[in-house]
Coordinates of N, CA and C in Angstrom, one line a residue:
M4 N 11.7 -23.6 18.1 CA 11.1 -22.5 17.3 C 10.2 -21.7 18.2
L5 N 10.3 -20.4 18.0 CA 9.6 -19.4 18.8 C 8.2 -19.2 18.2
E6 N 7.2 -18.8 19.1 CA 5.9 -18.5 18.6 C 5.9 -17.5 17.5
R7 N 6.7 -16.4 17.6 CA 6.7 -15.4 16.6 C 7.2 -15.9 15.3
E8 N 8.1 -16.9 15.3 CA 8.6 -17.4 14.0 C 7.5 -18.2 13.3
I9 N 6.7 -18.9 14.1 CA 5.6 -19.7 13.5 C 4.5 -18.7 13.0
E10 N 4.3 -17.6 13.7 CA 3.3 -16.6 13.2 C 3.8 -15.9 12.0
A11 N 5.1 -15.6 11.9 CA 5.6 -15.0 10.7 C 5.5 -16.0 9.5
Y12 N 5.7 -17.3 9.8 CA 5.6 -18.3 8.7 C 4.2 -18.3 8.2
L13 N 3.2 -18.3 9.1 CA 1.8 -18.2 8.7 C 1.5 -17.0 7.8
V14 N 2.0 -15.9 8.2 CA 1.7 -14.7 7.4 C 2.3 -14.8 6.0
R15 N 3.5 -15.4 5.9 CA 4.2 -15.6 4.6 C 3.4 -16.6 3.8
R16 N 2.9 -17.7 4.4 CA 2.1 -18.7 3.6 C 0.8 -18.1 3.1
V17 N 0.2 -17.3 3.9 CA -1.1 -16.7 3.5 C -0.8 -15.7 2.4
A18 N 0.3 -14.9 2.5 CA 0.6 -13.9 1.4 C 0.9 -14.6 0.1
L19 N 1.5 -15.8 0.2 CA 1.7 -16.6 -1.1 C 0.5 -17.0 -1.8
R20 N -0.6 -17.1 -1.0 CA -1.9 -17.4 -1.6 C -2.7 -16.1 -1.9
C21 N -2.0 -15.0 -1.9 CA -2.7 -13.7 -2.2 C -3.7 -13.3 -1.1
G22 N -3.5 -13.8 0.1 CA -4.5 -13.5 1.2 C -3.9 -12.5 2.2
R23 N -4.7 -12.3 3.2 CA -4.3 -11.4 4.3 C -4.4 -12.2 5.6
A24 N -3.4 -11.9 6.5 CA -3.4 -12.5 7.9 C -3.4 -11.3 8.8
Y25 N -4.5 -10.8 9.1 CA -4.6 -9.6 10.0 C -4.3 -10.0 11.4
K26 N -3.5 -9.2 12.1 CA -3.4 -9.3 13.6 C -4.7 -9.0 14.2
F27 N -5.3 -9.9 14.9 CA -6.6 -9.7 15.5 C -6.5 -9.2 16.9
V28 N -7.0 -8.0 17.2 CA -7.0 -7.5 18.6 C -8.4 -7.0 18.8
S29 N -9.0 -7.4 19.9 CA -10.4 -6.9 20.2 C -10.5 -6.4 21.6
P30 N -10.3 -5.1 21.8 CA -10.3 -4.5 23.1 C -11.5 -4.9 23.9
G31 N -11.3 -5.3 25.1 CA -12.3 -5.8 26.0 C -12.7 -7.3 25.8
N32 N -12.0 -8.0 25.0 CA -12.2 -9.4 24.7 C -10.9 -10.1 24.7
A33 N -10.3 -10.3 25.9 CA -9.1 -11.0 26.1 C -9.2 -12.4 25.6
G34 N -8.1 -13.0 25.1 CA -8.1 -14.4 24.7 C -8.6 -14.7 23.3
V35 N -8.9 -13.6 22.5 CA -9.2 -13.9 21.1 C -8.1 -14.4 20.3
P36 N -8.3 -15.2 19.2 CA -7.2 -15.7 18.4 C -6.3 -14.6 17.9
D37 N -5.0 -15.0 17.5 CA -4.0 -14.1 17.1 C -4.3 -13.5 15.7
R38 N -4.8 -14.3 14.8 CA -4.9 -13.8 13.4 C -6.2 -14.1 12.8
L39 N -6.7 -13.2 12.0 CA -7.9 -13.4 11.2 C -7.3 -13.5 9.8
V40 N -7.5 -14.7 9.2 CA -7.0 -15.0 7.8 C -8.1 -14.9 6.8
I41 N -7.8 -14.1 5.8 CA -8.8 -14.0 4.7 C -8.1 -14.4 3.4
L42 N -8.7 -15.4 2.7 CA -8.1 -15.9 1.4 C -9.0 -15.5 0.3
P43 N -8.5 -15.5 -0.9 CA -9.3 -15.2 -2.1 C -10.5 -16.1 -2.1
G44 N -11.6 -15.6 -2.6 CA -12.9 -16.4 -2.7 C -13.7 -16.2 -1.4
G45 N -13.3 -15.4 -0.5 CA -14.0 -15.1 0.7 C -13.8 -16.1 1.8
K46 N -12.8 -17.0 1.7 CA -12.5 -18.0 2.8 C -11.9 -17.2 3.9
M47 N -12.5 -17.4 5.1 CA -12.0 -16.7 6.3 C -12.0 -17.7 7.5
F48 N -10.9 -17.5 8.3 CA -10.8 -18.3 9.5 C -9.9 -17.6 10.5
F49 N -10.0 -18.0 11.8 CA -9.1 -17.5 12.8 C -8.0 -18.5 13.1
V50 N -6.8 -17.9 13.5 CA -5.7 -18.8 13.9 C -5.1 -18.3 15.2
E51 N -5.0 -19.3 16.2 CA -4.3 -19.0 17.4 C -2.9 -19.7 17.3
V52 N -1.9 -18.9 17.5 CA -0.5 -19.4 17.3 C 0.1 -19.6 18.7
K53 N 0.7 -20.8 18.8 CA 1.3 -21.2 20.1 C 2.7 -21.6 19.8
A54 N 3.6 -21.6 20.8 CA 4.9 -22.1 20.7 C 4.8 -23.7 20.6
P55 N 5.8 -24.3 20.1 CA 5.7 -25.8 19.9 C 5.3 -26.5 21.3
G56 N 4.3 -27.3 21.2 CA 3.8 -28.1 22.3 C 2.9 -27.4 23.3
E57 N 2.8 -26.1 23.1 CA 1.9 -25.3 24.0 C 0.4 -25.4 23.6
K58 N -0.5 -25.3 24.6 CA -1.9 -25.4 24.3 C -2.5 -24.1 24.7
P59 N -3.7 -23.8 24.2 CA -4.4 -22.5 24.5 C -4.8 -22.5 26.0
R60 N -4.7 -21.3 26.6 CA -5.1 -21.1 28.0 C -6.6 -21.2 28.0
P61 N -7.2 -21.4 29.3 CA -8.6 -21.6 29.4 C -9.4 -20.4 28.8
L62 N -9.0 -19.2 29.0 CA -9.7 -18.1 28.4 C -9.7 -18.1 26.9
Q63 N -8.6 -18.6 26.3 CA -8.5 -18.7 24.8 C -9.4 -19.8 24.4
V64 N -9.5 -20.9 25.1 CA -10.4 -22.0 24.8 C -11.8 -21.6 24.8
A65 N -12.2 -20.7 25.8 CA -13.5 -20.2 25.8 C -13.8 -19.3 24.6
Q66 N -12.9 -18.5 24.3 CA -13.1 -17.6 23.1 C -13.2 -18.4 21.8
I67 N -12.4 -19.4 21.7 CA -12.4 -20.2 20.5 C -13.8 -20.9 20.4
S68 N -14.3 -21.4 21.5 CA -15.6 -22.1 21.6 C -16.7 -21.2 21.1
K69 N -16.6 -19.9 21.6 CA -17.7 -18.9 21.2 C -17.7 -18.7 19.7
L70 N -16.5 -18.6 19.1 CA -16.4 -18.4 17.7 C -16.9 -19.6 16.9
E71 N -16.5 -20.8 17.4 CA -17.0 -22.0 16.7 C -18.5 -22.1 16.8
R72 N -19.1 -21.7 17.9 CA -20.6 -21.8 18.1 C -21.2 -20.9 17.1
L73 N -20.5 -19.8 16.7 CA -21.1 -18.9 15.7 C -20.8 -19.3 14.3
G74 N -20.2 -20.5 14.1 CA -20.0 -21.1 12.8 C -18.6 -20.7 12.2
C75 N -17.7 -20.1 13.0 CA -16.4 -19.8 12.5 C -15.4 -20.9 12.6
Q76 N -14.5 -21.0 11.7 CA -13.4 -22.0 11.8 C -12.3 -21.3 12.6
V77 N -11.7 -22.1 13.5 CA -10.6 -21.6 14.3 C -9.6 -22.7 14.4
F78 N -8.4 -22.4 14.0 CA -7.3 -23.4 14.1 C -6.2 -22.9 15.1
V79 N -5.6 -23.9 15.8 CA -4.5 -23.7 16.7 C -3.3 -24.3 16.0
V80 N -2.3 -23.5 15.9 CA -1.0 -24.0 15.2 C 0.1 -23.9 16.2
D81 N 1.1 -24.8 16.2 CA 2.2 -24.7 17.0 C 3.5 -25.2 16.3
S82 N 3.4 -25.2 15.0 CA 4.6 -25.6 14.2 C 4.4 -25.1 12.7
R83 N 5.4 -25.1 12.0 CA 5.3 -24.9 10.5 C 4.4 -25.9 9.9
E84 N 4.6 -27.2 10.3 CA 3.8 -28.3 9.7 C 2.3 -28.1 10.0
S85 N 2.0 -27.6 11.2 CA 0.5 -27.4 11.4 C 0.0 -26.2 10.6
V86 N 0.8 -25.2 10.3 CA 0.5 -24.1 9.4 C 0.2 -24.7 8.0
D87 N 1.2 -25.5 7.5 CA 1.0 -26.1 6.2 C -0.2 -26.9 6.1
A88 N -0.6 -27.6 7.2 CA -1.8 -28.5 7.2 C -3.0 -27.7 7.0
I89 N -3.2 -26.5 7.7 CA -4.4 -25.7 7.5 C -4.4 -25.0 6.2
M90 N -3.3 -24.7 5.6 CA -3.2 -24.1 4.3 C -3.7 -25.1 3.2
V91 N -3.4 -26.3 3.4 CA -3.9 -27.4 2.5 C -5.4 -27.5 2.6
L92 N -5.9 -27.5 3.8 CA -7.4 -27.6 4.1 C -8.2 -26.5 3.5
C93 N -7.6 -25.3 3.6 CA -8.4 -24.1 3.2 C -8.0 -23.6 1.9

């Protein structure tokens, strides 16, 4: 399965919950997570999407750590099953 297929699956799952999965781009801040997910009730979190078995690059790990230190939830997904798991948690 390709990374873009997993990302598309995430977007569909979020839409089924009446949420938004915004493509997150922050000029001058390379390595930020791929998506900012906002669900009803004000639940928000970031998602980094990887191809199956891939791990975040060191720059991505650093950006994820910065967001987590600010109190943000950040998930890394690499399969439909991992997308399903975070949707159950949130």
